[in-house]
Short mmCIF file of C-alpha atoms in Angstrom, two decimals:
data_model
loop_
_atom_site.label_atom_id
_atom_site.label_comp_id
_atom_site.label_asym_id
_atom_site.label_seq_id
_atom_site.Cartn_x
_atom_site.Cartn_y
_atom_site.Cartn_z
CA MET G 1 105.71 -45.71 -65.65
CA ALA G 2 106.88 -42.06 -65.06
CA GLU G 3 110.61 -41.39 -66.70
CA SER G 4 113.19 -41.22 -64.04
CA VAL G 5 115.06 -37.87 -63.33
CA PRO G 6 118.75 -37.18 -62.14
CA VAL G 7 118.90 -35.41 -58.85
CA CYS G 8 122.20 -34.30 -57.15
CA CYS G 9 121.85 -34.09 -53.55
CA PRO G 10 122.84 -30.57 -52.17
CA ALA G 11 124.49 -31.52 -49.05
CA CYS G 12 126.65 -34.04 -50.37
CA ARG G 13 126.88 -34.03 -54.12
CA ARG G 14 125.54 -37.58 -54.10
CA GLU G 15 123.97 -38.54 -57.52
CA HIS G 16 120.06 -40.24 -57.34
CA SER G 17 117.68 -41.40 -59.67
CA PHE G 18 114.13 -40.24 -58.89
CA THR G 19 110.88 -41.53 -60.25
CA PRO G 20 108.20 -38.68 -59.65
CA PRO G 21 105.62 -40.10 -58.02
CA THR G 22 102.33 -40.38 -59.80
CA PHE G 23 98.74 -39.41 -58.45
CA PRO G 24 94.85 -40.22 -59.42
CA CYS G 25 93.17 -37.44 -60.60
CA ALA G 26 89.57 -37.39 -59.79
CA CYS G 27 88.67 -37.13 -63.84
CA GLY G 28 90.46 -40.99 -63.62
CA ALA G 29 93.75 -39.84 -65.34
CA PRO G 30 96.76 -40.48 -63.80
CA LEU G 31 98.89 -37.74 -63.25
CA THR G 32 102.64 -37.49 -62.37
CA LEU G 33 104.10 -34.87 -60.25
CA PRO G 34 106.38 -32.54 -63.38
CA VAL G 35 109.93 -32.75 -61.56
CA SER G 36 111.98 -31.62 -64.65
CA ARG G 37 115.49 -32.77 -65.68
CA GLY G 38 118.31 -30.14 -63.78
CA CYS G 39 115.69 -29.18 -61.13
CA ARG G 40 117.67 -27.22 -57.96
CA PRO G 41 116.42 -29.35 -54.91
CA GLU G 42 117.05 -27.91 -51.54
CA VAL G 43 117.42 -30.11 -48.48
CA LEU G 44 114.62 -29.83 -46.20
CA GLU G 45 115.50 -28.59 -42.58
CA HIS G 46 112.30 -27.49 -41.15
CA ARG G 47 109.08 -29.02 -42.24
CA THR G 48 105.61 -26.52 -42.63
CA TRP G 49 102.48 -27.58 -43.82
CA ASP G 50 101.73 -25.17 -46.54
CA GLU G 51 105.16 -26.08 -48.30
CA SER G 52 104.41 -29.68 -47.73
CA TRP G 53 102.16 -29.44 -50.62
CA VAL G 54 102.20 -28.01 -54.08
CA THR G 55 99.63 -27.59 -56.70
CA VAL G 56 99.37 -29.53 -59.99
CA ALA G 57 97.29 -29.43 -63.14
CA CYS G 58 96.06 -32.36 -64.66
CA PRO G 59 97.10 -32.09 -68.50
CA SER G 60 94.29 -34.81 -68.85
CA CYS G 61 91.44 -32.20 -67.55
CA ASP G 62 93.37 -29.29 -66.61
CA ARG G 63 92.00 -29.70 -62.73
CA ARG G 64 94.32 -28.11 -60.17
CA ASP G 65 94.73 -29.86 -56.88
CA SER G 66 96.76 -30.11 -54.07
CA TRP G 67 99.41 -32.67 -54.05
CA PRO G 68 102.31 -33.81 -51.57
CA ALA G 69 105.56 -32.45 -52.29
CA PRO G 70 108.24 -34.86 -53.88
CA GLU G 71 111.05 -35.63 -51.46
CA LEU G 72 113.81 -38.02 -51.74
CA GLY G 73 116.18 -38.91 -48.87
CA CYS G 74 119.58 -39.52 -49.02
CA ALA G 75 121.90 -42.00 -47.82
CA CYS G 76 123.99 -39.02 -45.82
CA GLY G 77 120.55 -38.47 -43.75
CA ALA G 78 119.37 -35.33 -45.72
CA VAL G 79 115.66 -34.84 -47.00
CA VAL G 80 115.96 -33.44 -50.10
CA ARG G 81 112.69 -31.47 -51.68
CA LEU G 82 112.22 -31.31 -55.25
CA PRO G 83 110.74 -28.21 -57.39
CA VAL G 84 107.83 -29.00 -59.63
CA THR G 85 106.88 -26.79 -62.59
CA PRO G 86 103.68 -24.80 -61.22
CA PRO G 87 100.78 -24.54 -63.20
CA PRO G 88 99.79 -21.57 -65.22
CA GLU G 89 98.11 -18.68 -63.49
CA LEU G 90 94.19 -18.44 -63.72
CA ASP G 91 92.01 -15.57 -64.31
CA PRO G 92 89.81 -15.43 -62.45
CA PRO G 93 91.65 -17.55 -59.48
CA GLU G 94 89.87 -21.39 -59.12
CA LEU G 95 87.52 -21.21 -56.03
CA GLY G 96 87.03 -24.02 -53.60
CA ARG G 97 90.20 -26.03 -53.83
CA PRO G 98 91.71 -27.83 -50.56
CA GLY G 99 94.95 -25.61 -50.80
CA GLY G 100 93.43 -22.58 -49.12
CA SER G 101 90.77 -20.76 -51.25
CA LEU G 102 87.60 -18.62 -51.88
CA ALA G 103 84.28 -20.13 -51.67
CA PRO G 104 81.01 -18.53 -52.05
CA GLY G 105 78.79 -19.19 -48.96
CA ARG G 106 76.41 -21.62 -49.82
CA ALA G 107 75.59 -24.72 -52.44
CA ALA G 108 72.95 -25.70 -53.99
CA ALA G 109 70.98 -28.95 -52.28
CA PRO G 110 70.36 -32.22 -54.81
CA GLY G 111 67.88 -30.82 -57.56
CA ARG G 112 68.63 -27.05 -57.62
CA PRO G 113 70.97 -24.97 -59.64
CA PRO G 114 73.56 -23.15 -57.36
CA SER G 115 72.48 -19.57 -56.72
CA PRO G 116 75.01 -16.63 -57.17
CA THR G 117 76.71 -15.71 -53.49
CA SER G 118 79.16 -13.20 -51.90
CA ALA G 119 82.70 -15.37 -51.77
CA VAL G 120 84.11 -15.93 -48.14
CA LEU G 121 87.53 -17.26 -47.43
CA ARG G 122 88.05 -20.89 -46.17
CA PRO G 123 91.32 -21.73 -44.36
CA ALA G 124 93.93 -24.37 -45.85
CA PHE G 125 92.26 -27.75 -45.24
CA ARG G 126 94.31 -29.77 -42.99
CA PRO G 127 93.61 -33.86 -43.63
CA VAL G 128 93.65 -36.46 -41.31
CA THR G 129 96.10 -39.35 -42.38
CA ILE G 130 93.89 -42.72 -42.85
CA ARG G 131 95.43 -45.93 -41.73
CA THR G 132 92.04 -47.35 -40.51
CA ALA G 133 88.37 -47.61 -41.13
CA ARG G 134 87.65 -45.11 -38.40
CA ASP G 135 90.52 -42.63 -39.78
CA ALA G 136 88.55 -42.49 -43.01
CA VAL G 137 85.34 -41.51 -41.24
CA THR G 138 87.23 -38.79 -39.39
CA ALA G 139 88.82 -37.61 -42.45
CA ALA G 140 85.12 -37.20 -44.21
CA ALA G 141 84.11 -35.57 -41.16
CA GLN G 142 86.65 -32.97 -41.01
CA TYR G 143 86.29 -32.05 -44.66
CA LEU G 144 82.46 -31.69 -44.15
CA LYS G 145 83.50 -29.29 -41.30
CA TRP G 146 85.88 -27.61 -43.62
CA LEU G 147 83.03 -27.10 -46.46
CA GLY G 148 81.04 -25.11 -43.60
CA PHE G 149 78.87 -28.04 -42.39
CA VAL G 150 78.48 -27.96 -38.71
CA GLY G 151 77.32 -30.34 -36.04
CA ILE G 152 78.81 -33.16 -37.84
CA ARG G 153 78.99 -36.48 -35.50
CA PRO G 154 79.45 -39.99 -36.51
CA THR G 155 75.97 -42.16 -36.11
CA GLN G 156 75.62 -44.55 -34.00
CA ASP G 157 73.33 -47.35 -36.12
CA ARG G 158 75.55 -47.48 -39.09
CA ALA G 159 74.75 -51.13 -39.73
CA ILE G 160 71.19 -50.17 -39.93
CA SER G 161 71.38 -46.87 -41.65
CA GLY G 162 74.26 -47.47 -43.64
CA VAL G 163 74.99 -43.65 -42.86
CA ASP G 164 78.54 -42.52 -41.29
CA LEU G 165 78.23 -38.91 -40.34
CA ARG G 166 75.18 -36.66 -39.62
CA GLY G 167 74.50 -32.91 -39.24
CA PRO G 168 71.83 -30.21 -39.39
CA GLY G 169 71.10 -30.91 -43.24
CA ILE G 170 73.93 -33.34 -44.20
CA ILE G 171 74.72 -36.66 -43.79
CA ALA G 172 77.26 -39.01 -45.33
CA GLN G 173 78.73 -42.45 -46.04
CA VAL G 174 82.28 -43.26 -45.95
CA ASP G 175 83.12 -46.60 -48.02
CA PRO G 176 86.66 -47.53 -46.68
CA THR G 177 87.00 -50.78 -48.81
CA THR G 178 89.53 -51.62 -51.40
CA HIS G 179 86.40 -52.44 -53.81
CA PRO G 180 85.03 -49.31 -56.17
CA THR G 181 81.37 -48.51 -54.38
CA GLY G 182 78.67 -49.53 -56.28
CA ILE G 183 75.03 -48.40 -57.49
CA ARG G 184 73.11 -49.52 -54.58
CA ALA G 185 75.19 -47.66 -52.39
CA VAL G 186 74.84 -44.57 -53.72
CA GLU G 187 70.72 -45.31 -54.45
CA CYS G 188 70.50 -46.21 -50.53
CA LEU G 189 72.50 -42.91 -49.22
CA TRP G 190 70.29 -40.62 -51.63
CA LEU G 191 66.98 -42.74 -50.52
CA HIS G 192 68.06 -41.67 -46.79
CA GLY G 193 69.05 -37.81 -47.87
CA MET G 194 65.52 -37.43 -49.28
CA GLY G 195 63.79 -39.24 -46.05
CA ASP G 196 65.71 -36.78 -43.71
CA SER G 197 65.57 -33.75 -45.87
CA ALA G 198 69.48 -33.61 -46.23
CA VAL G 199 72.17 -33.23 -48.62
CA SER G 200 73.76 -36.73 -48.86
CA VAL G 201 77.34 -36.71 -49.61
CA PHE G 202 79.63 -40.13 -50.20
CA PHE G 203 83.28 -40.62 -49.85
CA SER G 204 84.86 -43.40 -51.04
CA LEU G 205 88.78 -44.94 -50.93
CA ALA G 206 89.02 -47.04 -53.78
CA GLY G 207 86.53 -44.89 -56.09
CA TYR G 208 83.28 -45.53 -57.76
CA GLY G 209 81.95 -48.08 -60.58
CA ARG G 210 81.10 -46.52 -63.88
CA ASP G 211 77.29 -46.94 -63.20
CA ALA G 212 77.44 -45.37 -59.55
CA ARG G 213 79.11 -42.52 -60.89
CA GLN G 214 76.28 -42.26 -63.87
CA ARG G 215 73.56 -42.81 -60.84
CA ALA G 216 75.43 -40.14 -58.61
CA ASP G 217 75.38 -37.77 -61.50
CA GLU G 218 71.40 -38.38 -62.40
CA LEU G 219 70.86 -37.86 -59.01
CA LEU G 220 73.30 -34.73 -58.17
CA LEU G 221 74.72 -36.66 -55.51
CA PRO G 222 78.24 -35.43 -54.65
CA LEU G 223 80.66 -38.03 -54.88
CA PHE G 224 84.51 -37.97 -53.50
CA VAL G 225 87.44 -40.07 -53.71
CA MET G 226 90.16 -39.90 -50.65
CA ASP G 227 93.42 -41.36 -50.71
CA LEU G 228 95.70 -42.28 -47.65
CA THR G 229 96.58 -38.67 -46.96
CA GLY G 230 93.14 -38.11 -46.26
CA THR G 231 92.36 -35.52 -48.82
CA PRO G 232 89.01 -35.68 -50.70
CA GLN G 233 88.90 -35.06 -54.21
CA PRO G 234 85.79 -34.14 -56.38
CA VAL G 235 84.63 -36.59 -58.66
CA ASN G 236 81.84 -35.05 -60.36
CA ASP G 237 79.89 -31.84 -60.70
CA PRO G 238 78.08 -31.87 -57.68
CA ALA G 239 81.02 -32.59 -55.39
CA ASP G 240 82.87 -29.49 -57.36
CA ASP G 241 79.49 -27.36 -56.95
CA LEU G 242 79.54 -28.52 -52.99
CA ILE G 243 83.36 -27.16 -52.65
CA ARG G 244 82.54 -23.91 -54.65
CA MET G 245 79.36 -23.12 -53.00
CA GLY G 246 79.54 -24.29 -49.37
CA PRO G 247 76.80 -25.76 -47.13
CA TRP G 248 72.78 -24.82 -48.01
CA SER G 249 70.66 -24.15 -44.79
CA GLY G 250 67.59 -25.26 -46.37
CA PRO G 251 66.21 -29.03 -47.20
CA PRO G 252 66.66 -30.49 -50.78
CA GLY G 253 64.22 -29.38 -53.01
CA GLY G 254 62.61 -26.80 -51.06
CA ASP G 255 61.44 -23.05 -51.57
CA GLU G 256 64.35 -20.44 -50.88
#
């Protein structure tokens, strides 16, 4: 459990004990937001999207991701935002993260290495809060559109095909259950992608079993996990490549 830190409300000077939130990094390690003792909180008067997220580096894998900024509600009615220790600057800067980034224009399809291309600017990703299974599918669709895929739409035959989203050259499955996704679901989605000459992408709320992750790595199938804020995080290298490179216009394994 994260160690609590003392926080003084700037509005009424009331003292609080605040426990920084802990989130699961895509590498599997717990990541606690680095709220330090003696930090100077500020009263939140106007909420903006960009200021509601903070970039934090995982101490285990050094992955930099965006997480909800830590906030504290005081009994006086004030909402207090706590600063976190920013990660060290990267040179060159990281590419392809949801907080707004530069990303090259196309990704390698399954079975082919990424091709170097010129970088394009992506706007900040705006997630969809997940409350229902339908919200999870909507959040995944928004994320695929943010990556650069077009024509993303829900499927009508999900019970038959096991595919939740389709678009030109792309299919995706979303597992909103509370159990880790298994190897069979990963293999079935990959087979559908091969049959449709499409990139296959998997989204899961509860993560993946070890065998499912290993099989996805072998098949070069991108895996993402989503929390209830609706922000997908990459789980394996193919997912990182998809974020960094964007959509690829051809079928898997085809010639350029």
